[in-house]
Amino acid sequence: MLDPVVKPIRQGLQEAADYALQALRIIRQNGPSQIQFWIIALLIGISAGFAALMFRLGVESLQAFLYGVDDVSRLKSFAAELDWYLVFSLPVAGGLGVGLILHYFTPDARVRVVADVIEGAALKQGRVEQKEGLASAAASFITLSTGGSSGREGPVVHLAAVLASRVSNWIRADGVTGRDLLGCAVAAAVSASFNAPIAGALFALEVVLRHFAVHAFAPIVIASVTGTVVSRLLLGDVTEYVLPSQTSLAFYVELPAFVLLGLLCGLVAVVLMRAIFLTEDFASRVQEMTSAPRYLRPMVAGALLGALAIVFPHIIGVGYETTSDALTGRLLFGEAVVFVILKIVAVAITIGGRMGGGIFSPSLMVGALTGLAFGIVATSIFPHVSGSGSLYALAGMGAVAAAVLGAPISTTLIVFELTGDWQTGLAVMIAVSLSTALSSRLVDRSFFLTQLERKNVHLAAGPQAYLPATVSVAQVMRKFDHPHCASEDDCWQMIDDGEYLAATATLEEALPKFERTGQACLPIVHISGQDTPPELQGALFQVDALREVNRALSETAREEHS
């Protein structure tokens, strides 16, 4: 009886499935059209949003189970009542688990972070490492669940980038499409994680892609809004932090105080970043001198964190409760200053100890505490022309975070979206702009770009500095069957004089060598071993190298302005 009804439905579904498969094959062969790309952006937004949300809910659930708390937003208060051995042992066990994961699933026992996503966008056609990325997400998940003093935005951004890389590889996306998909995934993850659609889109453009091209704007906004919808469907439309009702400026004569606050926050941000780098260098030296197994490094960091958390449970996790206390003015001056120092130490131990996690949430806490401490002093000196200390905490939160991320636009907006307070824009914007201007001159633009600079990846200086590293000399050299190649005898003479390039070198190495030697061309050799004579493969001409760099710069400019 039902066959006359079911059969047409079954046929229709089969035809729809065949059409969808055919469309996917066309996308893989020819690349997506604009409408198809927007649909892909929507699907990536849904997937990345769910991934970020599941990561957050998973961390909170495991935290609640391990610490025995009902409300993880009050983790500090619960942890203060726990037995000391439990507070100490959880980060130690978590650190050991992190160390083992990174030891077996990454070649360098290092957590992949936002800096790797930025590098993937600039140098790797919008791709990131996938196996290492999943291992890093698992490591950061354990770290955040067991008391690590870091944030969740770093892991979710890289997890979303892994998803985008998978899609880009599957549809065989070119560099421009791959980068746009990466931006879509990052925007959705940030917006879902923080319920901040505007800041999510701008974070992807300002921090990851580092341009505001029109062709990328629409799909990234689509993905960001989709990620927010996913978050609000499951968590509701609530702000991350609740501020007191009165946070407006008392008088505009108070604005100079926020100039000073911005400069102070810039210095605090630099201290936070350099503390992390110094701790990482020190830990690496100790590890090298002692020949300790690399999987023990996060465990040692966990032991230090656990010992610190016994006395000061405020350092545990992202610090939501302490940040809220700062924003609502429930801390004294001495408490705020001490907690700033402790949080910087704890974050340096966590990230320098390679336990994983992000830097954004800790910078919010450090900034809110710095702003509150400054505000207490300012309002006590000029009580009749000052607003509340909470206003200074809000401005300080944005100022330190903006300086660390090197993203004044998206950070300003994410502070507004996290708090729901849009009435104090002047104060926040002044503090953010000055803190970013100061800190960018004391580090390489931002925390992420400084991380890359320490790996000899020169993104902070612009495309003219990093694009030569993306081109191999083997791609540009002339082989000896080329009508205008150098003679082999001349090339061997230059090799005898030590003037040659390995076939694995890039134009980043070749261009300074041309300047240094004054040669018009350099021989390219393949060296298979110390006892094996070099194999001459061709010659690289300076004019060809410069032409290739100019072409790469033109393509980058075209992408950024299209």
Coordinates of C-alpha atoms in Angstrom, one line a residue:
M1 CA 0.0 0.0 0.0
L2 CA 2.8 2.4 0.8
D3 CA 4.9 1.5 -2.3
P4 CA 3.3 4.1 -4.5
V5 CA 4.3 6.8 -1.9
V6 CA 7.6 5.5 -0.7
K7 CA 9.0 4.6 -4.2
P8 CA 8.9 8.2 -5.5
I9 CA 10.5 9.5 -2.3
R10 CA 13.2 6.9 -2.4
Q11 CA 13.9 7.8 -6.1
G12 CA 14.0 11.5 -5.2
L13 CA 16.5 11.0 -2.4
Q14 CA 18.6 8.8 -4.6
E15 CA 18.6 11.5 -7.3
A16 CA 19.5 14.2 -4.8
A17 CA 22.4 12.1 -3.4
D18 CA 23.7 11.4 -7.0
Y19 CA 23.5 15.2 -7.7
A20 CA 25.3 16.0 -4.5
L21 CA 28.1 13.5 -5.3
Q22 CA 28.4 14.9 -8.8
A23 CA 28.6 18.4 -7.5
L24 CA 31.3 17.4 -5.0
R25 CA 33.3 15.7 -7.9
I26 CA 33.0 19.0 -9.9
I27 CA 34.2 21.0 -6.9
R28 CA 37.2 18.7 -6.5
Q29 CA 38.0 18.9 -10.2
N30 CA 37.4 22.6 -10.9
G31 CA 37.3 24.3 -7.5
P32 CA 34.2 25.8 -6.0
S33 CA 32.3 28.7 -7.5
Q34 CA 31.4 31.7 -5.3
I35 CA 28.0 30.4 -4.3
Q36 CA 29.5 26.9 -3.7
F37 CA 32.3 28.5 -1.6
W38 CA 29.8 30.3 0.5
I39 CA 28.0 27.0 1.1
I40 CA 31.3 25.4 2.1
A41 CA 31.9 28.3 4.4
L42 CA 28.5 27.7 6.0
L43 CA 29.3 24.0 6.5
I44 CA 32.7 24.8 7.9
G45 CA 31.2 27.3 10.3
I46 CA 28.8 24.7 11.6
S47 CA 31.6 22.1 12.0
A48 CA 34.1 24.4 13.5
G49 CA 31.5 25.9 15.8
F50 CA 30.5 22.5 17.1
A51 CA 34.1 21.5 17.5
A52 CA 34.9 24.6 19.6
L53 CA 31.8 24.2 21.6
M54 CA 32.4 20.5 22.3
F55 CA 36.0 21.3 23.3
R56 CA 34.7 23.9 25.8
L57 CA 32.0 21.8 27.2
G58 CA 34.3 18.8 27.4
V59 CA 36.9 20.8 29.4
E60 CA 34.3 22.1 31.8
S61 CA 32.8 18.6 32.3
L62 CA 36.2 17.0 33.0
Q63 CA 37.1 19.9 35.3
A64 CA 33.8 19.5 37.2
F65 CA 34.5 15.7 37.6
L66 CA 38.1 16.0 38.6
Y67 CA 37.7 18.9 41.1
G68 CA 34.3 17.8 42.2
V69 CA 32.7 21.2 41.5
D70 CA 29.1 22.0 40.5
D71 CA 30.0 25.3 38.8
V72 CA 33.3 25.6 37.0
S73 CA 33.0 29.4 36.9
R74 CA 33.7 29.2 40.6
L75 CA 36.6 26.8 40.4
K76 CA 38.9 28.9 42.5
S77 CA 36.5 28.9 45.4
F78 CA 36.0 25.2 45.2
A79 CA 39.7 24.4 44.8
A80 CA 40.5 26.4 47.9
E81 CA 38.5 23.9 50.0
L82 CA 40.1 20.8 48.4
D83 CA 42.8 18.7 50.0
W84 CA 46.3 20.0 49.1
Y85 CA 47.4 16.7 47.6
L86 CA 44.5 16.7 45.1
V87 CA 45.2 20.3 44.0
F88 CA 48.9 19.3 43.6
S89 CA 48.5 15.9 42.0
L90 CA 46.0 16.9 39.2
P91 CA 48.4 19.2 37.3
V92 CA 51.2 16.6 37.7
A93 CA 49.1 13.8 36.3
G94 CA 47.8 16.1 33.5
G95 CA 51.4 17.1 32.7
L96 CA 52.5 13.5 32.4
G97 CA 49.6 12.7 30.1
V98 CA 50.4 15.8 27.9
G99 CA 54.0 14.8 27.8
L100 CA 53.3 11.3 26.6
I101 CA 50.8 12.5 23.9
L102 CA 53.3 15.0 22.5
H103 CA 56.2 12.6 22.7
Y104 CA 54.5 9.9 20.7
F105 CA 52.4 12.0 18.3
T106 CA 54.6 15.0 17.5
P107 CA 58.2 15.0 16.2
D108 CA 59.3 17.9 18.5
A109 CA 57.1 17.3 21.6
R110 CA 55.6 20.8 21.0
V111 CA 52.0 21.9 21.1
R112 CA 50.7 23.5 17.9
V113 CA 49.2 26.9 18.6
V114 CA 47.8 30.0 16.9
A115 CA 51.3 31.0 15.6
D116 CA 51.3 27.7 13.5
V117 CA 47.9 28.7 12.0
I118 CA 49.3 32.1 11.0
E119 CA 52.4 30.4 9.5
G120 CA 50.1 27.9 7.6
A121 CA 48.1 30.8 6.2
A122 CA 51.2 32.7 5.0
L123 CA 53.5 29.9 3.9
K124 CA 51.6 26.7 3.5
Q125 CA 48.7 27.4 1.2
G126 CA 46.3 27.7 4.2
R127 CA 47.2 24.3 5.6
V128 CA 48.4 23.1 9.1
E129 CA 49.7 19.8 10.4
Q130 CA 46.8 17.5 11.0
K131 CA 48.1 14.6 13.1
E132 CA 50.1 17.0 15.2
G133 CA 47.2 19.3 15.5
L134 CA 44.8 16.7 16.8
A135 CA 47.5 15.6 19.3
S136 CA 47.9 19.2 20.4
A137 CA 44.2 19.6 20.9
A138 CA 44.1 16.5 23.1
A139 CA 47.1 17.8 25.1
S140 CA 45.6 21.2 25.6
F141 CA 42.3 19.5 26.6
I142 CA 44.1 17.6 29.4
T143 CA 46.0 20.7 30.4
L144 CA 42.9 22.9 30.8
S145 CA 41.0 20.2 32.6
T146 CA 43.7 19.5 35.2
G147 CA 44.6 23.0 36.3
G148 CA 46.9 24.4 33.6
S149 CA 47.0 28.2 33.6
S150 CA 46.2 28.9 30.0
G151 CA 43.2 29.6 27.7
R152 CA 41.1 27.6 25.3
E153 CA 41.2 29.9 22.3
G154 CA 44.6 28.6 21.1
P155 CA 43.5 24.9 20.9
V156 CA 40.1 25.6 19.3
V157 CA 41.7 27.9 16.7
H158 CA 44.2 25.2 15.7
L159 CA 41.6 22.5 15.9
A160 CA 39.4 24.5 13.5
A161 CA 42.4 25.0 11.2
V162 CA 42.9 21.2 11.1
L163 CA 39.3 20.9 9.9
A164 CA 39.8 23.6 7.3
S165 CA 43.0 21.9 6.1
R166 CA 41.2 18.6 5.7
V167 CA 38.6 20.2 3.5
S168 CA 41.1 22.2 1.5
N169 CA 43.1 19.0 0.7
W170 CA 39.9 17.1 -0.2
I171 CA 38.7 19.7 -2.7
R172 CA 42.3 20.4 -3.8
A173 CA 42.0 24.1 -3.0
D174 CA 44.6 26.5 -4.2
G175 CA 46.4 28.9 -1.8
V176 CA 43.8 31.7 -1.9
T177 CA 40.9 29.3 -1.4
G178 CA 42.8 27.4 1.3
R179 CA 43.5 30.6 3.2
D180 CA 39.9 31.8 3.0
L181 CA 38.7 28.4 4.3
L182 CA 41.2 28.6 7.1
G183 CA 39.8 32.1 8.0
C184 CA 36.3 30.7 8.0
A185 CA 37.1 27.9 10.4
V186 CA 39.0 30.2 12.7
A187 CA 36.3 32.8 12.8
A188 CA 33.6 30.2 13.5
A189 CA 35.7 28.7 16.3
V190 CA 36.4 32.0 18.0
S191 CA 32.8 33.2 17.7
A192 CA 31.4 30.0 19.0
S193 CA 33.8 29.8 21.9
F194 CA 33.3 33.4 23.1
N195 CA 29.8 34.2 21.7
A196 CA 31.4 37.0 19.7
P197 CA 30.5 37.0 16.0
I198 CA 32.0 40.4 15.1
A199 CA 35.3 39.8 16.9
G200 CA 35.5 36.2 15.5
A201 CA 35.4 37.5 11.9
L202 CA 37.8 40.3 12.6
F203 CA 40.2 38.0 14.5
A204 CA 40.4 35.7 11.5
L205 CA 41.1 38.7 9.2
E206 CA 43.3 40.7 11.4
V207 CA 45.4 38.0 13.2
V208 CA 45.4 34.9 10.9
L209 CA 45.0 36.2 7.3
R210 CA 46.5 39.6 8.2
H211 CA 44.5 41.4 5.5
F212 CA 40.9 42.6 5.0
A213 CA 40.3 41.6 1.4
V214 CA 36.7 41.8 0.2
H215 CA 36.7 38.3 -1.4
A216 CA 37.4 36.8 2.1
F217 CA 35.1 39.0 4.1
A218 CA 31.7 37.5 3.1
P219 CA 32.5 33.8 3.6
I220 CA 34.3 34.5 6.9
V221 CA 31.3 36.5 8.2
I222 CA 29.0 33.7 7.2
A223 CA 31.1 31.2 9.1
S224 CA 31.5 33.5 12.1
V225 CA 27.7 34.1 12.4
T226 CA 27.1 30.4 11.9
G227 CA 29.5 29.5 14.7
T228 CA 27.7 32.0 17.0
V229 CA 24.3 30.5 16.1
V230 CA 25.6 27.1 17.1
S231 CA 26.8 28.5 20.4
R232 CA 23.6 30.3 21.2
L233 CA 21.4 27.4 20.4
L234 CA 23.2 25.3 23.0
L235 CA 24.3 27.9 25.6
G236 CA 22.0 30.8 25.0
D237 CA 22.7 34.4 24.3
V238 CA 24.7 35.3 27.4
T239 CA 27.9 37.4 27.8
E240 CA 31.0 35.8 29.3
Y241 CA 31.3 38.4 32.0
V242 CA 28.7 40.5 33.9
L243 CA 29.7 44.1 34.7
P244 CA 28.2 46.4 37.3
S245 CA 25.5 48.7 35.9
Q246 CA 27.5 51.9 36.2
T247 CA 30.8 51.8 34.2
S248 CA 30.5 55.1 32.3
L249 CA 33.1 57.9 32.4
A250 CA 32.5 60.5 35.1
F251 CA 34.1 63.3 33.0
Y252 CA 36.0 63.5 29.8
V253 CA 38.9 64.9 31.8
E254 CA 39.4 61.4 33.0
L255 CA 40.5 60.3 29.6
P256 CA 44.2 61.1 30.2
A257 CA 44.2 58.5 32.9
F258 CA 43.4 55.9 30.3
V259 CA 46.4 57.1 28.3
L260 CA 48.6 56.2 31.2
L261 CA 46.8 52.9 31.7
G262 CA 47.4 52.0 28.1
L263 CA 51.1 52.5 28.4
L264 CA 51.2 50.6 31.7
C265 CA 49.2 47.7 30.1
G266 CA 51.6 47.7 27.1
L267 CA 54.5 47.2 29.5
V268 CA 52.7 44.5 31.5
A269 CA 51.9 42.6 28.2
V270 CA 55.6 42.7 27.3
V271 CA 56.5 41.3 30.7
L272 CA 54.0 38.5 30.2
M273 CA 55.3 37.6 26.7
R274 CA 59.0 37.8 27.7
A275 CA 58.3 35.8 30.8
I276 CA 57.0 33.0 28.6
F277 CA 59.9 33.1 26.2
L278 CA 62.5 33.2 29.1
T279 CA 60.8 30.3 30.8
E280 CA 60.7 28.3 27.6
D281 CA 64.4 29.0 26.9
F282 CA 65.4 28.1 30.5
A283 CA 63.4 24.9 30.4
S284 CA 65.0 23.9 27.1
R285 CA 68.5 24.5 28.5
V286 CA 67.8 22.5 31.6
Q287 CA 66.3 19.7 29.6
E288 CA 69.3 19.7 27.3
M289 CA 71.8 19.7 30.2
T290 CA 70.1 17.0 32.2
S291 CA 69.2 14.8 29.1
A292 CA 65.8 14.4 30.7
P293 CA 63.1 12.6 28.6
R294 CA 61.1 15.2 26.8
Y295 CA 57.8 13.8 28.1
L296 CA 58.8 14.8 31.7
R297 CA 58.9 18.5 30.9
P298 CA 55.1 19.1 31.1
M299 CA 55.0 17.0 34.2
V300 CA 57.6 19.1 35.9
A301 CA 55.7 22.2 34.9
G302 CA 52.5 20.6 36.3
A303 CA 54.3 20.0 39.6
L304 CA 55.3 23.7 39.8
L305 CA 51.8 24.7 39.0
G306 CA 50.3 22.4 41.6
A307 CA 52.6 23.7 44.3
L308 CA 51.6 27.2 43.5
A309 CA 47.9 26.4 43.3
I310 CA 47.9 24.9 46.8
V311 CA 48.4 28.5 48.2
F312 CA 46.9 30.4 45.3
P313 CA 44.1 28.5 43.6
H314 CA 43.4 31.7 41.6
I315 CA 45.9 30.5 38.9
I316 CA 44.0 27.4 38.0
G317 CA 42.4 27.3 34.5
V318 CA 41.4 30.4 32.5
G319 CA 40.8 32.4 35.7
Y320 CA 37.1 33.2 35.1
E321 CA 36.2 33.9 38.7
T322 CA 39.2 36.1 39.4
T323 CA 38.6 38.1 36.2
S324 CA 35.0 38.6 37.2
D325 CA 36.1 39.7 40.6
A326 CA 38.4 42.3 39.0
L327 CA 35.7 43.5 36.6
T328 CA 33.2 44.0 39.5
G329 CA 35.7 45.6 41.8
R330 CA 35.7 42.9 44.5
L331 CA 39.5 42.9 45.0
L332 CA 41.8 45.1 46.9
F333 CA 44.8 46.9 45.4
G334 CA 47.3 44.5 47.0
E335 CA 45.4 41.4 45.9
A336 CA 45.2 42.7 42.3
V337 CA 48.9 43.3 42.1
V338 CA 49.8 39.9 43.7
F339 CA 47.5 38.1 41.4
V340 CA 49.0 39.8 38.3
I341 CA 52.4 38.6 39.3
L342 CA 51.2 35.1 40.1
K343 CA 49.2 34.7 36.9
I344 CA 52.2 35.8 34.8
V345 CA 54.4 33.2 36.6
A346 CA 51.7 30.5 36.2
V347 CA 51.2 31.2 32.5
A348 CA 54.9 31.2 31.9
I349 CA 55.2 27.8 33.6
T350 CA 52.3 26.4 31.6
I351 CA 53.3 27.5 28.2
G352 CA 57.0 27.5 28.7
G353 CA 56.7 24.0 30.1
R354 CA 54.9 22.9 26.9
M355 CA 51.7 22.0 28.5
G356 CA 49.6 23.7 25.9
G357 CA 46.6 26.1 25.9
G358 CA 46.2 29.6 24.6
I359 CA 47.3 33.1 25.7
F360 CA 44.2 35.1 25.2
S361 CA 42.2 34.2 28.3
P362 CA 45.2 34.7 30.6
S363 CA 45.9 38.1 29.0
L364 CA 42.3 39.1 29.8
M365 CA 42.8 38.2 33.5
V366 CA 46.1 39.9 33.7
G367 CA 44.7 43.0 32.0
A368 CA 41.6 43.2 34.2
L369 CA 43.7 42.9 37.4
T370 CA 46.2 45.5 36.1
G371 CA 43.4 47.9 35.2
L372 CA 41.7 47.4 38.5
A373 CA 44.9 48.1 40.4
F374 CA 45.5 51.3 38.4
G375 CA 41.9 52.3 38.8
I376 CA 42.0 52.0 42.6
V377 CA 45.0 54.4 42.6
A378 CA 43.5 56.8 40.1
T379 CA 40.1 57.0 41.8
S380 CA 41.7 57.5 45.2
I381 CA 43.9 60.4 44.0
F382 CA 41.0 62.1 42.0
P383 CA 37.8 60.8 43.6
H384 CA 35.6 63.7 42.3
V385 CA 36.5 63.3 38.6
S386 CA 36.8 59.5 38.4
G387 CA 34.5 56.8 37.3
S388 CA 34.5 53.3 38.9
G389 CA 37.4 50.9 39.2
S390 CA 35.5 48.5 37.1
L391 CA 35.8 50.8 34.1
Y392 CA 39.6 50.7 34.4
A393 CA 39.5 46.9 34.8
L394 CA 37.5 46.7 31.5
A395 CA 39.9 49.0 29.7
G396 CA 43.0 47.2 31.1
M397 CA 41.5 43.8 30.0
G398 CA 41.3 45.0 26.4
A399 CA 44.6 46.8 26.5
V400 CA 46.8 43.8 27.6
A401 CA 45.0 41.3 25.4
A402 CA 45.3 43.6 22.4
A403 CA 49.0 44.1 23.0
V404 CA 49.6 40.3 23.4
L405 CA 47.6 39.4 20.3
G406 CA 48.7 42.4 18.2
A407 CA 45.1 42.9 17.2
P408 CA 43.6 46.1 18.5
I409 CA 40.5 46.1 16.3
S410 CA 39.3 42.6 17.1
T411 CA 40.3 42.7 20.7
T412 CA 38.4 45.9 21.3
L413 CA 35.3 44.4 19.9
I414 CA 35.7 41.1 21.7
V415 CA 35.9 42.9 25.0
F416 CA 32.6 44.6 24.2
E417 CA 31.0 41.4 23.2
L418 CA 32.3 39.5 26.2
T419 CA 30.9 42.0 28.6
G420 CA 28.0 43.5 26.7
D421 CA 29.2 47.0 27.6
W422 CA 29.4 49.3 24.6
Q423 CA 29.1 52.6 26.5
T424 CA 32.8 52.8 27.5
G425 CA 34.3 52.7 24.0
L426 CA 36.4 55.8 24.3
A427 CA 38.3 54.5 27.4
V428 CA 38.9 51.1 26.0
M429 CA 40.0 52.4 22.6
I430 CA 42.5 54.8 24.0
A431 CA 44.0 52.1 26.3
V432 CA 44.1 49.5 23.6
S433 CA 45.7 51.8 20.9
L434 CA 48.5 53.0 23.2
S435 CA 49.3 49.6 24.7
T436 CA 49.5 48.0 21.2
A437 CA 51.7 50.9 19.9
L438 CA 54.1 50.5 22.8
S439 CA 54.3 46.7 23.0
S440 CA 54.7 46.3 19.2
R441 CA 58.0 48.2 19.5
L442 CA 59.4 46.0 22.3
V443 CA 58.5 42.7 20.7
D444 CA 58.0 41.5 17.1
R445 CA 54.5 43.0 16.7
S446 CA 52.7 40.4 18.8
F447 CA 53.1 37.2 20.9
F448 CA 52.3 35.0 17.9
L449 CA 54.6 36.8 15.4
T450 CA 57.4 36.8 18.0
Q451 CA 57.0 33.0 18.4
L452 CA 57.4 32.7 14.7
E453 CA 60.4 35.0 14.7
R454 CA 62.1 32.7 17.2
K455 CA 61.7 29.9 14.7
N456 CA 63.3 32.2 12.0
V457 CA 60.0 32.7 10.2
H458 CA 59.9 36.4 9.5
L459 CA 56.2 37.3 9.1
A460 CA 56.4 40.4 11.2
A461 CA 58.5 42.2 8.6
G462 CA 55.9 41.7 5.9
P463 CA 55.7 39.7 2.6
Q464 CA 59.0 41.1 1.3
A465 CA 60.7 39.3 4.2
Y466 CA 59.0 36.0 4.3
L467 CA 58.0 35.3 0.6
P468 CA 61.6 34.4 -0.5
A469 CA 61.6 31.6 2.0
T470 CA 58.6 30.0 0.1
V471 CA 60.5 29.6 -3.2
S472 CA 63.1 26.9 -3.6
V473 CA 66.1 27.7 -5.8
A474 CA 65.4 24.5 -7.7
Q475 CA 62.2 26.0 -8.9
V476 CA 63.9 29.0 -10.5
M477 CA 67.3 27.7 -11.6
R478 CA 68.3 27.3 -15.2
K479 CA 69.4 23.8 -16.2
F480 CA 72.4 23.4 -18.5
D481 CA 70.2 22.7 -21.5
H482 CA 68.8 26.3 -21.2
P483 CA 70.2 28.4 -24.1
H484 CA 71.3 31.2 -21.7
C485 CA 72.6 29.1 -18.8
A486 CA 76.1 29.5 -17.4
S487 CA 78.8 27.2 -18.6
E488 CA 79.6 24.1 -16.5
D489 CA 83.3 25.1 -16.3
D490 CA 82.4 28.5 -14.8
C491 CA 80.1 26.8 -12.3
W492 CA 82.8 24.4 -11.2
Q493 CA 85.2 27.2 -10.7
M494 CA 82.7 29.0 -8.4
I495 CA 82.1 25.8 -6.5
D496 CA 85.9 25.5 -5.9
D497 CA 85.7 29.1 -4.6
G498 CA 82.9 28.1 -2.2
E499 CA 80.3 30.2 -4.1
Y500 CA 77.3 27.9 -4.6
L501 CA 73.9 27.0 -3.3
A502 CA 72.4 23.7 -2.2
A503 CA 69.4 22.4 -4.2
T504 CA 67.4 22.5 -0.9
A505 CA 68.0 26.2 -0.4
T506 CA 65.4 28.9 -0.9
L507 CA 65.6 32.4 -2.3
E508 CA 65.8 33.7 1.3
E509 CA 69.3 32.3 1.4
A510 CA 70.1 33.0 -2.2
L511 CA 69.4 36.8 -2.4
P512 CA 71.9 37.8 0.4
K513 CA 74.5 35.6 -1.2
F514 CA 74.2 37.4 -4.5
E515 CA 74.7 40.7 -2.7
R516 CA 77.6 39.3 -0.8
T517 CA 79.5 37.7 -3.7
G518 CA 78.5 40.2 -6.5
Q519 CA 78.0 37.2 -8.9
A520 CA 75.3 37.3 -11.6
C521 CA 74.6 33.6 -11.1
L522 CA 75.4 30.9 -8.6
P523 CA 75.7 27.1 -9.3
I524 CA 73.1 24.8 -7.7
V525 CA 74.4 21.5 -6.4
H526 CA 73.0 18.4 -4.8
I527 CA 75.1 17.1 -1.9
S528 CA 74.1 13.6 -0.8
G529 CA 76.9 13.1 1.8
Q530 CA 80.1 14.4 3.2
D531 CA 82.3 11.9 1.3
T532 CA 80.3 12.2 -1.9
P533 CA 81.3 14.9 -4.5
P534 CA 78.6 17.5 -5.2
E535 CA 76.3 16.9 -8.2
L536 CA 75.9 20.0 -10.4
Q537 CA 72.3 20.6 -11.3
G538 CA 72.1 24.0 -12.8
A539 CA 72.6 27.7 -12.1
L540 CA 70.5 30.3 -10.4
F541 CA 70.6 33.8 -12.0
Q542 CA 70.0 36.8 -9.8
V543 CA 67.6 38.4 -12.3
D544 CA 65.5 35.2 -12.3
A545 CA 65.4 35.2 -8.5
L546 CA 64.3 38.8 -8.3
R547 CA 61.7 38.2 -11.0
E548 CA 60.3 35.3 -9.0
V549 CA 60.2 37.4 -5.8
N550 CA 58.4 40.2 -7.7
R551 CA 55.9 37.7 -9.0
A552 CA 55.2 36.4 -5.5
L553 CA 54.8 39.9 -4.1
S554 CA 52.4 40.8 -6.9
E555 CA 50.2 37.7 -6.3
T556 CA 50.1 38.5 -2.6
A557 CA 49.2 42.1 -3.2
R558 CA 46.5 41.0 -5.7
E559 CA 45.0 38.6 -3.1
E560 CA 45.1 41.2 -0.3
H561 CA 43.3 43.9 -2.4
S562 CA 40.8 41.8 -4.3

